[in-house]
DNA sequence: TAGCGCATGTAATATGTTACATGATTTC
DNA sequence: GAAATCATGTAACATATTACATGCGCTA
């Protein structure tokens, strides 16, 4: 996922590895963060694949290596962004894509969000099924983690339904 | 974290690697899951460290390898469980520990939850600070991921405050 | 007898972090 | 001139997944 996030950042402007790390700290750190030890090798790989290109520069005495996204890189980025995501509490890829939705036409964003909401509801239904099975033999705390899961799914479904409404109202009626 | 979860499962009864995987699917899969490819090597490591011991058996023709937790394993488990966790949206260790809180005295659980709620509120405050910085130059979608973060933190704080109340009322007044 | 579910395990691969190494400039 | 910040990069390590290999018993 890191490589796509880097491509996403470079979609907006050319940046150095250091800049990307800074940007992450001020924007995606809440749901996705990476260390220099993964960012620099990722940039190297992306350049080897011909998705980005580097330009070395010296700015106020400091050596900096700026990366620019190439056409092939943009293509790669879109083919990733375009695919709707399912809910997953482990990898929060849905938030990562949401972060870059400005690059997707509004109709596609709406379709993505609708798909995602359905996926959250599916997840909720699975937890409801699970509850029936374990309700009796789970202790208070084990049961509480399940309740948390269900309450969180309800929260998320509601939150994204609201986001969908906001987007629709913005241009619609 | 996987090794502690395995110890946690073995705290309740002796199990095989296959059983552990099954149990996870029916309980922790919502916030933590592992594959056979990580469970079996983890069991091997735990036995090498002297934290668990295996017993081979043949049940209805099927070869099974049961693992039992040793005193040293219980010690390790408690020294992990005992440490209060901070909020992290990436690794949901808080839910993993919550799952095993039955092994902790109620007073410690309450202290843990209070610590956790504070940590969630700290996180929320950081996001509020961040909002001031980026509010103007972030697009709708980028801004929405931040709002999601804030709304989620509020939800989580409320949810855990409620859990704390429930626990207090159960035995208290 | 073919296929599926049970059951264990390894090897290749992916992905990331932490610590280290280097060296410049800015700030106190 | 010491310390912090800027800036890049590598090596060792941690942790996990996926795919594969093996073999038993049950069922159609």
XYZ file of C-alpha atoms (C1' of nucleotides) in Angstrom:
402
model
C 0.000 0.000 0.000
C 2.879 2.377 0.758
C 3.853 2.625 -2.906
C 0.338 3.771 -3.839
C 0.296 6.345 -1.083
C 3.592 7.736 -2.318
C 2.185 7.895 -5.859
C -0.849 9.667 -4.402
C 1.292 12.299 -2.722
C 3.303 12.802 -5.917
C 0.043 13.252 -7.859
C -0.223 16.646 -6.185
C 3.360 17.858 -6.449
C 6.974 16.721 -6.681
C 8.427 15.896 -3.299
C 11.441 14.369 -1.613
C 11.335 11.329 0.653
C 11.673 13.628 3.621
C 8.761 15.772 2.425
C 6.575 12.705 2.006
C 7.295 11.627 5.563
C 6.444 15.128 6.811
C 3.226 15.181 4.821
C 2.216 11.836 6.218
C 2.787 13.025 9.768
C 0.456 15.932 9.115
C -2.254 14.097 7.274
C -2.400 10.305 7.091
C -0.548 9.452 10.319
C -3.931 8.970 11.932
C -4.571 5.844 9.885
C -1.344 5.235 7.972
C 2.259 6.032 8.754
C 5.606 4.861 7.437
C 9.210 5.237 8.502
C 12.134 6.543 6.458
C 13.375 2.982 6.344
C 10.403 2.030 4.221
C 9.868 5.281 2.302
C 13.342 5.554 0.761
C 13.494 1.964 -0.522
C 9.926 2.361 -1.850
C 10.948 5.449 -3.837
C 13.901 3.538 -5.238
C 11.633 0.675 -6.332
C 9.108 3.049 -7.911
C 11.881 4.696 -9.933
C 13.246 1.311 -11.039
C 9.747 0.406 -12.246
C 9.614 3.640 -14.254
C 6.656 5.069 -12.342
C 8.472 8.112 -10.981
C 11.667 10.001 -11.783
C 14.132 11.709 -9.453
C 15.836 15.095 -9.793
C 18.708 15.970 -7.522
C 18.961 19.497 -6.247
C 20.811 21.601 -3.684
C 18.561 23.966 -1.767
C 20.110 26.367 0.731
C 23.111 24.081 0.932
C 21.045 20.953 1.551
C 21.087 18.053 -0.858
C 17.574 17.044 -1.821
C 16.245 14.422 -4.180
C 12.891 15.332 -5.624
C 10.610 12.764 -7.166
C 8.130 13.476 -9.930
C 5.319 11.134 -11.019
C 5.400 9.867 -14.624
C 2.463 8.975 -16.877
C 2.953 5.285 -16.102
C 2.876 6.121 -12.390
C -0.403 7.994 -12.763
C -1.862 5.010 -14.601
C -0.792 2.676 -11.794
C -2.233 5.013 -9.187
C -5.613 5.227 -10.893
C -5.880 1.492 -11.444
C -5.406 1.064 -7.688
C -7.680 3.921 -6.607
C -10.444 2.859 -8.951
C -11.065 -0.500 -7.260
C -13.711 -0.241 -4.509
C -12.548 -1.427 -1.086
C -14.225 -3.657 1.439
C -14.180 -2.900 5.115
C -11.250 -4.217 7.101
C -10.465 -3.211 10.659
C -6.874 -4.395 10.289
C -5.662 -2.550 7.218
C -7.561 0.709 6.991
C -7.207 0.894 3.232
C -10.619 2.504 2.964
C -9.313 5.630 4.683
C -6.222 5.659 2.495
C -8.311 5.632 -0.679
C -10.767 8.130 0.775
C -7.802 10.455 1.300
C -7.187 10.477 -2.448
C -10.789 10.517 -3.698
C -10.326 14.017 -5.105
C -8.710 12.264 -8.058
C -11.836 10.226 -8.780
C -14.985 11.592 -10.463
C -17.791 12.221 -7.981
C -20.011 9.497 -9.395
C -17.309 6.912 -8.835
C -16.737 8.163 -5.283
C -20.443 7.737 -4.564
C -20.402 4.216 -5.976
C -17.327 3.444 -3.881
C -18.977 4.733 -0.730
C -22.159 2.770 -1.416
C -20.106 -0.374 -1.919
C -18.196 0.312 1.272
C -21.344 0.905 3.331
C -22.728 -2.423 2.116
C -19.481 -4.107 3.107
C -19.686 -2.561 6.597
C -23.256 -3.798 6.943
C -22.231 -7.287 5.823
C -19.564 -7.240 8.473
C -22.112 -6.137 11.059
C -24.418 -8.995 10.076
C -21.608 -11.476 10.483
C -20.976 -10.158 13.982
C -24.675 -10.447 14.795
C -24.554 -14.086 13.687
C -21.429 -14.618 15.760
C -23.137 -13.114 18.801
C -25.850 -15.772 18.697
C -23.183 -18.479 18.793
C -20.992 -17.180 21.597
C -23.402 -15.119 23.722
C -23.766 -17.815 26.362
C -20.252 -19.108 26.865
C -18.242 -15.902 26.506
C -17.246 -13.927 29.597
C -18.117 -10.228 30.068
C -14.905 -8.956 28.512
C -14.803 -11.308 25.551
C -18.415 -10.413 24.901
C -17.579 -6.707 25.205
C -15.085 -6.907 22.326
C -17.869 -8.271 20.149
C -20.271 -5.553 21.252
C -17.579 -2.998 20.497
C -17.260 -4.460 17.018
C -20.996 -4.230 16.444
C -21.295 -0.711 17.824
C -18.329 0.388 15.764
C -19.834 -1.069 12.571
C -23.070 0.801 13.257
C -21.127 3.987 13.839
C -19.133 3.527 10.625
C -22.205 2.729 8.525
C -23.940 5.846 9.810
C -20.870 7.992 9.336
C -20.361 6.979 5.731
C -24.052 7.297 4.918
C -23.804 10.841 6.161
C -20.701 11.508 4.061
C -22.555 10.214 1.020
C -25.445 12.579 1.743
C -23.091 15.524 2.147
C -21.474 14.836 -1.200
C -24.839 14.444 -2.909
C -26.229 17.651 -1.410
C -23.144 19.670 -2.281
C -23.972 19.717 -5.991
C -27.404 18.136 -6.052
C -30.536 19.654 -4.456
C 1.462 -9.960 19.810
C 0.493 -13.353 18.385
C 2.502 -15.228 21.020
C 0.597 -13.467 23.823
C -2.734 -14.225 22.220
C -1.806 -17.887 21.985
C -0.802 -17.862 25.655
C -4.144 -16.204 26.400
C -6.064 -18.948 24.627
C -4.046 -21.618 26.422
C -4.836 -19.932 29.763
C -8.338 -21.290 29.370
C -7.622 -24.798 28.140
C -5.129 -26.933 26.274
C -5.506 -26.663 22.534
C -3.893 -27.606 19.241
C -2.722 -25.124 16.635
C -5.771 -25.960 14.577
C -8.073 -25.349 17.550
C -6.448 -21.976 18.187
C -7.049 -20.938 14.603
C -10.686 -22.038 14.891
C -11.129 -20.135 18.163
C -9.673 -16.999 16.628
C -12.073 -17.203 13.710
C -14.965 -17.319 16.152
C -13.807 -14.651 18.547
C -10.874 -12.354 17.789
C -11.026 -12.414 13.970
C -12.857 -9.118 14.152
C -9.741 -7.320 15.382
C -7.000 -9.926 15.217
C -6.461 -12.917 13.005
C -3.520 -15.136 12.134
C -2.798 -17.824 9.574
C -1.550 -21.365 10.180
C 1.750 -20.232 8.747
C 2.251 -17.977 11.730
C 0.479 -19.989 14.429
C 2.504 -23.211 14.078
C 5.932 -21.544 14.143
C 4.761 -19.407 17.098
C 3.792 -22.538 19.051
C 7.196 -24.024 18.277
C 8.955 -20.893 19.564
C 6.831 -20.814 22.712
C 7.733 -24.415 23.471
C 11.430 -23.752 22.847
C 11.242 -20.894 25.339
C 9.695 -23.225 27.912
C 6.409 -21.306 28.144
C 4.189 -24.134 26.894
C 4.480 -27.896 26.495
C 3.094 -30.171 23.794
C 1.394 -33.542 24.095
C 0.862 -35.657 21.031
C -2.365 -37.611 20.730
C -4.402 -39.595 18.234
C -8.100 -38.767 18.295
C -10.470 -40.739 16.059
C -7.523 -41.612 13.875
C -6.354 -38.007 13.545
C -2.977 -36.960 14.827
C -3.231 -33.917 17.097
C -0.655 -31.975 19.029
C -2.065 -30.349 22.133
C -0.306 -27.514 23.879
C -0.561 -26.758 27.578
C 0.556 -23.534 29.245
C 3.328 -23.779 31.874
C 3.867 -21.623 34.969
C 6.504 -19.627 33.119
C 4.024 -19.062 30.294
C 1.393 -17.776 32.702
C 3.961 -15.392 34.176
C 4.813 -14.074 30.714
C 1.148 -13.689 29.868
C 0.404 -11.680 33.001
C 3.409 -9.411 32.624
C 2.112 -8.522 29.151
C -1.565 -8.192 30.103
C -0.775 -6.071 33.139
C 0.713 -3.164 31.168
C -1.932 -0.558 30.235
C -2.210 0.153 26.510
C -2.442 3.422 24.656
C -4.796 3.916 21.768
C -3.526 2.988 18.336
C -5.693 2.730 15.259
C -3.094 0.599 13.492
C -2.488 -2.215 15.961
C -5.661 -2.772 17.914
C -3.833 -4.160 20.907
C -6.383 -2.578 23.216
C -9.065 -4.956 21.951
C -6.717 -7.916 22.273
C -6.026 -7.145 25.934
C -9.681 -6.370 26.576
C -10.460 -9.846 25.285
C -8.375 -11.331 28.112
C -9.314 -8.934 30.936
C -11.113 -11.729 32.782
C -7.640 -12.711 33.992
C -7.061 -9.310 35.586
C -8.604 -8.140 38.896
C -11.471 -5.709 38.374
C -9.632 -2.786 39.911
C -6.801 -3.184 37.442
C -9.251 -3.411 34.556
C -10.828 -0.139 35.654
C -7.428 1.538 35.880
C -6.581 0.192 32.431
C -9.796 1.538 30.960
C -9.299 4.947 32.577
C -5.792 5.092 31.162
C -7.066 4.068 27.751
C -9.855 6.666 27.733
C -7.304 9.369 28.535
C -5.144 8.141 25.691
C -8.104 8.306 23.299
C -8.832 11.862 24.435
C -5.182 12.838 23.946
C -5.413 11.459 20.450
C -8.582 13.443 19.825
C -6.899 16.629 21.012
C -4.008 16.045 18.647
C -6.464 15.698 15.778
C -8.201 18.926 16.832
C -4.830 20.693 16.732
C -4.123 19.168 13.343
C -7.478 20.363 12.056
C -6.535 23.984 12.746
C -3.402 23.566 10.648
C -4.842 21.861 7.598
C -8.467 23.053 7.550
C -7.853 25.604 4.823
C -5.639 23.815 2.328
C -7.071 20.298 2.508
C -9.662 19.170 -0.021
C -13.093 17.777 0.977
C -11.939 14.160 1.025
C -8.655 14.706 2.825
C -10.525 16.767 5.390
C -13.152 14.032 5.689
C -10.550 11.483 6.812
C -9.610 13.852 9.627
C -13.236 14.368 10.605
C -13.684 10.607 10.579
C -10.733 10.316 12.938
C -12.204 12.877 15.310
C -15.687 11.391 15.226
C -14.268 7.936 15.782
C -12.227 9.110 18.778
C -15.358 10.660 20.300
C -17.252 7.446 19.696
C -14.489 5.351 21.268
C -14.148 7.619 24.311
C -17.888 7.433 24.909
C -18.002 3.707 24.367
C -15.253 2.966 26.868
C -16.660 5.386 29.420
C -19.863 3.436 29.181
C -18.046 0.115 29.594
C -16.338 1.494 32.683
C -19.718 2.507 34.122
C -21.178 -0.927 33.410
C -18.334 -2.634 35.230
C -18.598 -0.268 38.189
C -22.376 -0.702 38.477
C -22.191 -4.476 38.240
C -20.752 -4.845 41.756
C -20.933 -1.320 43.099
C -24.098 0.649 43.844
C -11.742 -43.696 -6.035
C -12.187 -38.933 -6.106
C -12.778 -35.126 -3.377
C -13.331 -32.733 0.854
C -12.384 -31.512 5.659
C -9.119 -32.246 9.306
C -4.409 -31.495 10.864
C 0.508 -30.233 10.857
C 4.252 -28.104 9.047
C 7.869 -25.541 5.831
C 9.656 -22.226 2.229
C 9.299 -18.272 -0.393
C 7.845 -13.902 -0.212
C 6.095 -9.452 1.400
C 6.263 -5.681 4.236
C 7.591 -3.066 7.672
C 10.463 -1.138 11.844
C 14.653 0.121 14.470
C 19.106 1.196 14.652
C 22.892 2.691 12.476
C 25.962 5.597 9.291
C 26.774 9.957 7.170
C 26.994 14.810 6.671
C 25.146 19.341 6.064
C 22.895 23.699 8.192
C 20.587 26.233 11.670
C 19.899 27.647 16.403
C 21.260 28.554 21.123
C 30.960 24.836 19.555
C 27.182 21.814 21.051
C 22.779 20.325 19.972
C 18.817 20.079 17.138
C 16.865 19.678 12.689
C 17.309 18.626 7.843
C 18.234 14.937 4.612
C 19.437 10.425 2.583
C 20.327 5.857 2.819
C 21.490 0.760 4.414
C 21.485 -3.502 7.375
C 19.578 -6.320 10.757
C 15.603 -7.769 12.474
C 10.550 -8.654 13.224
C 6.408 -10.285 11.734
C 3.209 -11.942 8.866
C 1.000 -14.112 4.520
C 0.583 -17.339 0.648
C 1.530 -21.340 -1.439
C 3.066 -25.630 -1.087
C 3.880 -30.502 0.852
C 2.108 -34.281 3.430
C -1.157 -37.607 5.045
C -5.365 -39.357 7.429
C -10.521 -40.386 7.494
C -15.101 -39.736 5.835
C -18.532 -39.461 2.251
C -20.641 -39.650 -2.460
